[in-house]
Amino acid sequence: MSFNQTVLICDQVDPALSSILQKNGLQVTYEPQITPDELAKKIGSYDIVIVRSRTTITKELIERATKCKIIARVGVGLDNVDAEFAKTKNIRVINAVEGAMNAVAELVIGLMLALAREIPRADRELRDGKWIKKELMGTELAGKYLGIVGLGNIGKRLGRLARALNMNIIGYDVIPIDPEFSKEVGLIKADLDTLLQSSDYVSLHVPLLDSTKNLINARRMTQMKKTAKIINTSRGGTIDEEALYEALKSGNLGGAALDVFEKEPAIGNRLASLPNFICTPHIGAQTKEAQSLAANVIAEKIIQILRGVL
Ligand code: NAD
């Protein structure tokens, strides 16, 4: 079956996406640097619009997308697409939840190890000509308690990887947790308060919703061990950054690593002035494998929708 549809790809995505769609007869226009103004002029000519993170599909753009049947995000979160409004216009909004699972979970392991062994500081000091071996007395992950908040795709993948490092896994979610996963990792189920009180590391894997905005706030930080470390690779805004700054500065919290921020790009964020803080520029899903997987998932979903089976 060949589909005669027009597709506009607005952001840089894995080339597999264009090539699969073209093989199926779709006419693909690849404009990874398109500006909002240019997009506003062109969007009306396309049946399918594809974005990653750079482009935001606003209500105004959707109003102009009169031919559009599908908006696809090559990634997990739909923060940059007004999905509710698209639905009112009978536009399908799809994403690729599977793509980033392993990439984000591996980044969390990397950030935990970086915090435990102060790897960024060790690297910086040696480059500066300082051999501070005696100051760099680290800790190990094995035997420590990892509290995972949100046990969806990424939270569960992290649980499995961390279990392989002999960490004890504590989990909290607002929906029932997958029993197979619980059994596999020997999950200790807890409410959020107990999880925060008991964990050496806390990692967030929740979407940003009204109910998760500042989920980890000043009060919750006081529940945590003074040596505990918190990692956020989910969405900026789920941790209160002001409260985090105060907790790290006063020594009420052991350390933190953030990949996501309230305001991005997080250039000049004052958290970066603290020694017990590590940051990365929203690179959770930034692996070749994750991008290729997400591109393949989106291509497959588009073809299935056009075939009428999804
Ligand atoms: P998912 O939907 O599979 O899982 C999210 C889980 O959070 C669900 O089980 C849900 O019930 C739970 N949850 C919702 N509200 C909660 C609350 N108040 N308390 C506890 N649990 C709650 O999503 P996922 O694919 O695992 O992604 C998790 C997060 O990671 C999302 O915010 C996503 O946008 C983000 N993400 C970040 C990157 C990155 O580059 N850093 C990449 C991919 C995904």
CSV table of N, CA, C and O in Angstrom, one decimal, residues 62-133:
chain,number,residue,atom,x,y,z
A,62,ILE,N,-2.2,25.3,15.0
A,62,ILE,CA,-3.1,24.3,14.8
A,62,ILE,C,-4.3,24.9,14.0
A,62,ILE,O,-4.9,24.2,13.1
A,63,GLU,N,-4.7,26.1,14.4
A,63,GLU,CA,-5.8,26.8,13.6
A,63,GLU,C,-5.5,26.8,12.1
A,63,GLU,O,-6.4,26.7,11.3
A,64,ARG,N,-4.2,27.0,11.8
A,64,ARG,CA,-3.8,27.2,10.4
A,64,ARG,C,-3.6,25.9,9.7
A,64,ARG,O,-3.5,25.8,8.5
A,65,ALA,N,-3.5,24.8,10.5
A,65,ALA,CA,-3.2,23.4,10.0
A,65,ALA,C,-4.5,22.8,9.4
A,65,ALA,O,-4.9,21.7,9.9
A,66,THR,N,-5.1,23.4,8.4
A,66,THR,CA,-6.4,22.9,8.0
A,66,THR,C,-6.5,21.5,7.4
A,66,THR,O,-7.5,20.9,7.4
A,67,LYS,N,-5.3,21.1,6.8
A,67,LYS,CA,-5.3,19.8,6.2
A,67,LYS,C,-4.8,18.7,7.2
A,67,LYS,O,-4.9,17.5,6.9
A,68,CYS,N,-4.2,19.1,8.3
A,68,CYS,CA,-3.5,18.2,9.1
A,68,CYS,C,-4.3,17.1,9.8
A,68,CYS,O,-5.4,17.4,10.3
A,69,LYS,N,-3.8,15.9,9.7
A,69,LYS,CA,-4.5,14.8,10.4
A,69,LYS,C,-3.7,14.2,11.5
A,69,LYS,O,-4.3,13.6,12.4
A,70,ILE,N,-2.4,14.4,11.5
A,70,ILE,CA,-1.5,13.8,12.5
A,70,ILE,C,-0.4,14.8,12.9
A,70,ILE,O,0.2,15.4,12.0
A,71,ILE,N,-0.3,15.0,14.2
A,71,ILE,CA,0.9,15.7,14.7
A,71,ILE,C,1.7,14.7,15.5
A,71,ILE,O,1.2,14.0,16.4
A,72,ALA,N,3.0,14.5,15.2
A,72,ALA,CA,3.8,13.5,15.8
A,72,ALA,C,5.0,14.2,16.6
A,72,ALA,O,5.6,15.1,16.0
A,73,ARG,N,5.2,13.7,17.8
A,73,ARG,CA,6.4,14.2,18.6
A,73,ARG,C,7.3,13.0,18.7
A,73,ARG,O,7.0,11.9,19.2
A,74,VAL,N,8.5,13.2,18.1
A,74,VAL,CA,9.6,12.1,18.2
A,74,VAL,C,10.2,12.2,19.6
A,74,VAL,O,11.3,12.6,19.7
A,75,GLY,N,9.5,11.7,20.6
A,75,GLY,CA,9.9,11.8,22.0
A,75,GLY,C,8.8,11.4,22.9
A,75,GLY,O,7.7,11.0,22.4
A,76,VAL,N,9.0,11.6,24.2
A,76,VAL,CA,8.0,11.2,25.1
A,76,VAL,C,7.0,12.3,25.5
A,76,VAL,O,5.8,12.2,25.2
A,77,GLY,N,7.5,13.4,26.2
A,77,GLY,CA,6.6,14.4,26.7
A,77,GLY,C,5.9,15.2,25.5
A,77,GLY,O,6.5,15.3,24.4
A,78,LEU,N,4.7,15.6,25.8
A,78,LEU,CA,3.9,16.4,24.8
A,78,LEU,C,3.8,17.8,25.2
A,78,LEU,O,2.9,18.5,24.8
A,79,ASP,N,4.8,18.3,26.0
A,79,ASP,CA,4.7,19.7,26.5
A,79,ASP,C,4.7,20.7,25.3
A,79,ASP,O,4.2,21.8,25.5
A,80,ASN,N,5.3,20.4,24.2
A,80,ASN,CA,5.5,21.4,23.1
A,80,ASN,C,4.4,21.2,22.0
A,80,ASN,O,4.5,21.8,20.9
A,81,VAL,N,3.3,20.5,22.4
A,81,VAL,CA,2.2,20.4,21.4
A,81,VAL,C,0.9,20.6,22.2
A,81,VAL,O,0.7,20.0,23.3
A,82,ASP,N,0.1,21.5,21.7
A,82,ASP,CA,-1.2,21.7,22.3
A,82,ASP,C,-2.2,20.6,21.9
A,82,ASP,O,-3.0,20.7,21.1
A,83,ALA,N,-2.0,19.4,22.6
A,83,ALA,CA,-2.6,18.2,22.2
A,83,ALA,C,-4.1,18.3,22.5
A,83,ALA,O,-4.9,17.8,21.7
A,84,GLU,N,-4.6,19.0,23.5
A,84,GLU,CA,-6.0,19.1,23.8
A,84,GLU,C,-6.7,19.8,22.7
A,84,GLU,O,-7.7,19.4,22.2
A,85,PHE,N,-6.1,20.9,22.2
A,85,PHE,CA,-6.7,21.7,21.2
A,85,PHE,C,-6.7,20.9,19.9
A,85,PHE,O,-7.7,21.0,19.1
A,86,ALA,N,-5.6,20.2,19.6
A,86,ALA,CA,-5.5,19.4,18.4
A,86,ALA,C,-6.7,18.4,18.3
A,86,ALA,O,-7.3,18.2,17.3
A,87,LYS,N,-7.0,17.8,19.5
A,87,LYS,CA,-8.1,16.8,19.5
A,87,LYS,C,-9.4,17.4,19.1
A,87,LYS,O,-10.2,16.8,18.4
A,88,THR,N,-9.6,18.7,19.5
A,88,THR,CA,-10.9,19.3,19.1
A,88,THR,C,-11.0,19.5,17.6
A,88,THR,O,-12.0,19.8,17.1
A,89,LYS,N,-9.8,19.5,16.9
A,89,LYS,CA,-9.8,19.6,15.5
A,89,LYS,C,-9.7,18.3,14.8
A,89,LYS,O,-9.3,18.2,13.6
A,90,ASN,N,-9.9,17.2,15.5
A,90,ASN,CA,-9.8,15.8,15.0
A,90,ASN,C,-8.4,15.5,14.5
A,90,ASN,O,-8.3,14.8,13.5
A,91,ILE,N,-7.4,16.1,15.1
A,91,ILE,CA,-6.0,15.8,14.7
A,91,ILE,C,-5.5,14.7,15.7
A,91,ILE,O,-5.6,15.0,16.9
A,92,ARG,N,-4.9,13.7,15.2
A,92,ARG,CA,-4.3,12.7,16.1
A,92,ARG,C,-3.0,13.2,16.6
A,92,ARG,O,-2.2,13.7,15.8
A,93,VAL,N,-2.7,13.1,17.9
A,93,VAL,CA,-1.4,13.5,18.4
A,93,VAL,C,-0.7,12.2,18.9
A,93,VAL,O,-1.2,11.5,19.7
A,94,ILE,N,0.5,11.9,18.3
A,94,ILE,CA,1.2,10.7,18.7
A,94,ILE,C,2.6,11.0,19.2
A,94,ILE,O,3.2,12.0,18.9
A,95,ASN,N,3.1,10.1,20.1
A,95,ASN,CA,4.5,10.3,20.6
A,95,ASN,C,5.1,8.9,20.6
A,95,ASN,O,4.5,7.9,20.3
A,96,ALA,N,6.4,8.9,21.1
A,96,ALA,CA,7.1,7.6,21.1
A,96,ALA,C,7.6,7.4,22.5
A,96,ALA,O,8.7,7.7,22.9
A,97,VAL,N,6.7,6.8,23.3
A,97,VAL,CA,7.1,6.6,24.7
A,97,VAL,C,8.2,5.6,24.9
A,97,VAL,O,9.0,5.7,25.9
A,98,GLU,N,8.4,4.7,24.0
A,98,GLU,CA,9.4,3.6,24.2
A,98,GLU,C,10.8,4.1,24.0
A,98,GLU,O,11.7,3.6,24.6
A,99,GLY,N,11.0,5.1,23.1
A,99,GLY,CA,12.3,5.5,22.6
A,99,GLY,C,13.3,5.8,23.7
A,99,GLY,O,14.5,5.3,23.7
A,100,ALA,N,12.9,6.6,24.7
A,100,ALA,CA,13.9,7.1,25.6
A,100,ALA,C,14.2,6.3,26.9
A,100,ALA,O,15.0,6.6,27.7
A,101,MET,N,13.4,5.3,27.0
A,101,MET,CA,13.4,4.5,28.3
A,101,MET,C,14.8,4.2,28.8
A,101,MET,O,15.2,4.5,29.9
A,102,ASN,N,15.5,3.5,28.0
A,102,ASN,CA,16.8,3.0,28.4
A,102,ASN,C,17.8,4.2,28.5
A,102,ASN,O,18.6,4.2,29.4
A,103,ALA,N,17.7,5.1,27.5
A,103,ALA,CA,18.7,6.2,27.5
A,103,ALA,C,18.6,7.0,28.8
A,103,ALA,O,19.6,7.4,29.5
A,104,VAL,N,17.4,7.3,29.3
A,104,VAL,CA,17.2,8.2,30.5
A,104,VAL,C,17.6,7.4,31.7
A,104,VAL,O,18.3,7.9,32.6
A,105,ALA,N,17.2,6.1,31.7
A,105,ALA,CA,17.6,5.3,32.9
A,105,ALA,C,19.1,5.2,33.0
A,105,ALA,O,19.7,5.3,34.1
A,106,GLU,N,19.8,5.0,31.9
A,106,GLU,CA,21.3,4.9,32.0
A,106,GLU,C,21.9,6.2,32.4
A,106,GLU,O,22.9,6.3,33.2
A,107,LEU,N,21.3,7.3,32.0
A,107,LEU,CA,21.8,8.6,32.4
A,107,LEU,C,21.7,8.8,34.0
A,107,LEU,O,22.6,9.3,34.6
A,108,VAL,N,20.6,8.3,34.5
A,108,VAL,CA,20.4,8.4,36.0
A,108,VAL,C,21.5,7.6,36.7
A,108,VAL,O,22.1,8.1,37.7
A,109,ILE,N,21.8,6.4,36.2
A,109,ILE,CA,22.9,5.6,36.8
A,109,ILE,C,24.2,6.4,36.7
A,109,ILE,O,24.9,6.5,37.7
A,110,GLY,N,24.4,7.0,35.6
A,110,GLY,CA,25.6,7.8,35.4
A,110,GLY,C,25.7,9.0,36.4
A,110,GLY,O,26.7,9.3,37.0
A,111,LEU,N,24.5,9.6,36.6
A,111,LEU,CA,24.5,10.8,37.5
A,111,LEU,C,24.6,10.3,38.9
A,111,LEU,O,25.3,11.0,39.7
A,112,MET,N,24.1,9.2,39.3
A,112,MET,CA,24.2,8.7,40.6
A,112,MET,C,25.7,8.4,40.9
A,112,MET,O,26.3,8.7,42.0
A,113,LEU,N,26.4,7.7,39.9
A,113,LEU,CA,27.8,7.4,40.1
A,113,LEU,C,28.6,8.7,40.2
A,113,LEU,O,29.6,8.8,41.0
A,114,ALA,N,28.2,9.7,39.3
A,114,ALA,CA,29.0,10.9,39.3
A,114,ALA,C,28.9,11.6,40.7
A,114,ALA,O,29.8,12.2,41.2
A,115,LEU,N,27.7,11.5,41.3
A,115,LEU,CA,27.5,12.1,42.6
A,115,LEU,C,28.2,11.4,43.7
A,115,LEU,O,28.9,11.9,44.6
A,116,ALA,N,28.2,10.0,43.6
A,116,ALA,CA,28.8,9.2,44.6
A,116,ALA,C,30.3,9.3,44.7
A,116,ALA,O,30.9,9.2,45.7
A,117,ARG,N,30.9,9.5,43.5
A,117,ARG,CA,32.3,9.5,43.4
A,117,ARG,C,32.9,10.9,43.0
A,117,ARG,O,34.1,11.0,42.8
A,118,GLU,N,32.0,11.9,43.0
A,118,GLU,CA,32.4,13.2,42.6
A,118,GLU,C,33.3,13.3,41.3
A,118,GLU,O,34.3,13.9,41.3
A,119,ILE,N,32.8,12.5,40.3
A,119,ILE,CA,33.6,12.4,39.1
A,119,ILE,C,33.8,13.8,38.4
A,119,ILE,O,34.9,14.1,38.0
A,120,PRO,N,32.8,14.6,38.3
A,120,PRO,CA,33.0,15.9,37.6
A,120,PRO,C,34.1,16.7,38.3
A,120,PRO,O,34.9,17.3,37.7
A,121,ARG,N,34.0,16.7,39.7
A,121,ARG,CA,35.0,17.5,40.4
A,121,ARG,C,36.4,16.9,40.3
A,121,ARG,O,37.4,17.7,40.1
A,122,ALA,N,36.5,15.6,40.3
A,122,ALA,CA,37.8,14.9,40.2
A,122,ALA,C,38.4,15.3,38.9
A,122,ALA,O,39.6,15.6,38.8
A,123,ASP,N,37.6,15.3,37.8
A,123,ASP,CA,38.1,15.6,36.5
A,123,ASP,C,38.6,17.1,36.4
A,123,ASP,O,39.7,17.4,35.9
A,124,ARG,N,37.7,18.0,37.0
A,124,ARG,CA,38.0,19.4,36.9
A,124,ARG,C,39.3,19.7,37.6
A,124,ARG,O,40.2,20.4,37.1
A,125,GLU,N,39.5,19.2,38.9
A,125,GLU,CA,40.6,19.5,39.7
A,125,GLU,C,41.9,19.0,39.0
A,125,GLU,O,43.0,19.6,39.0
A,126,LEU,N,41.9,17.8,38.5
A,126,LEU,CA,43.1,17.2,37.9
A,126,LEU,C,43.5,18.0,36.6
A,126,LEU,O,44.7,18.3,36.4
A,127,ARG,N,42.5,18.5,35.9
A,127,ARG,CA,42.8,19.3,34.7
A,127,ARG,C,43.5,20.6,35.2
A,127,ARG,O,44.3,21.2,34.5
A,128,ASP,N,43.1,21.1,36.4
A,128,ASP,CA,43.7,22.3,37.0
A,128,ASP,C,45.0,22.0,37.7
A,128,ASP,O,45.5,22.9,38.4
A,129,GLY,N,45.5,20.8,37.5
A,129,GLY,CA,46.8,20.4,38.1
A,129,GLY,C,46.8,20.0,39.6
A,129,GLY,O,47.8,20.1,40.3
A,130,LYS,N,45.6,19.7,40.1
A,130,LYS,CA,45.5,19.3,41.5
A,130,LYS,C,45.2,17.8,41.7
A,130,LYS,O,44.2,17.3,41.0
A,131,TRP,N,46.0,17.2,42.5
A,131,TRP,CA,45.8,15.7,42.7
A,131,TRP,C,45.1,15.5,44.1
A,131,TRP,O,45.8,15.4,45.1
A,132,ILE,N,43.8,15.6,44.1
A,132,ILE,CA,43.1,15.7,45.4
A,132,ILE,C,42.6,14.3,45.9
A,132,ILE,O,41.5,14.2,46.5
A,133,LYS,N,43.3,13.3,45.6
A,133,LYS,CA,42.9,11.9,45.9
A,133,LYS,C,42.3,11.8,47.3
A,133,LYS,O,41.3,11.2,47.5
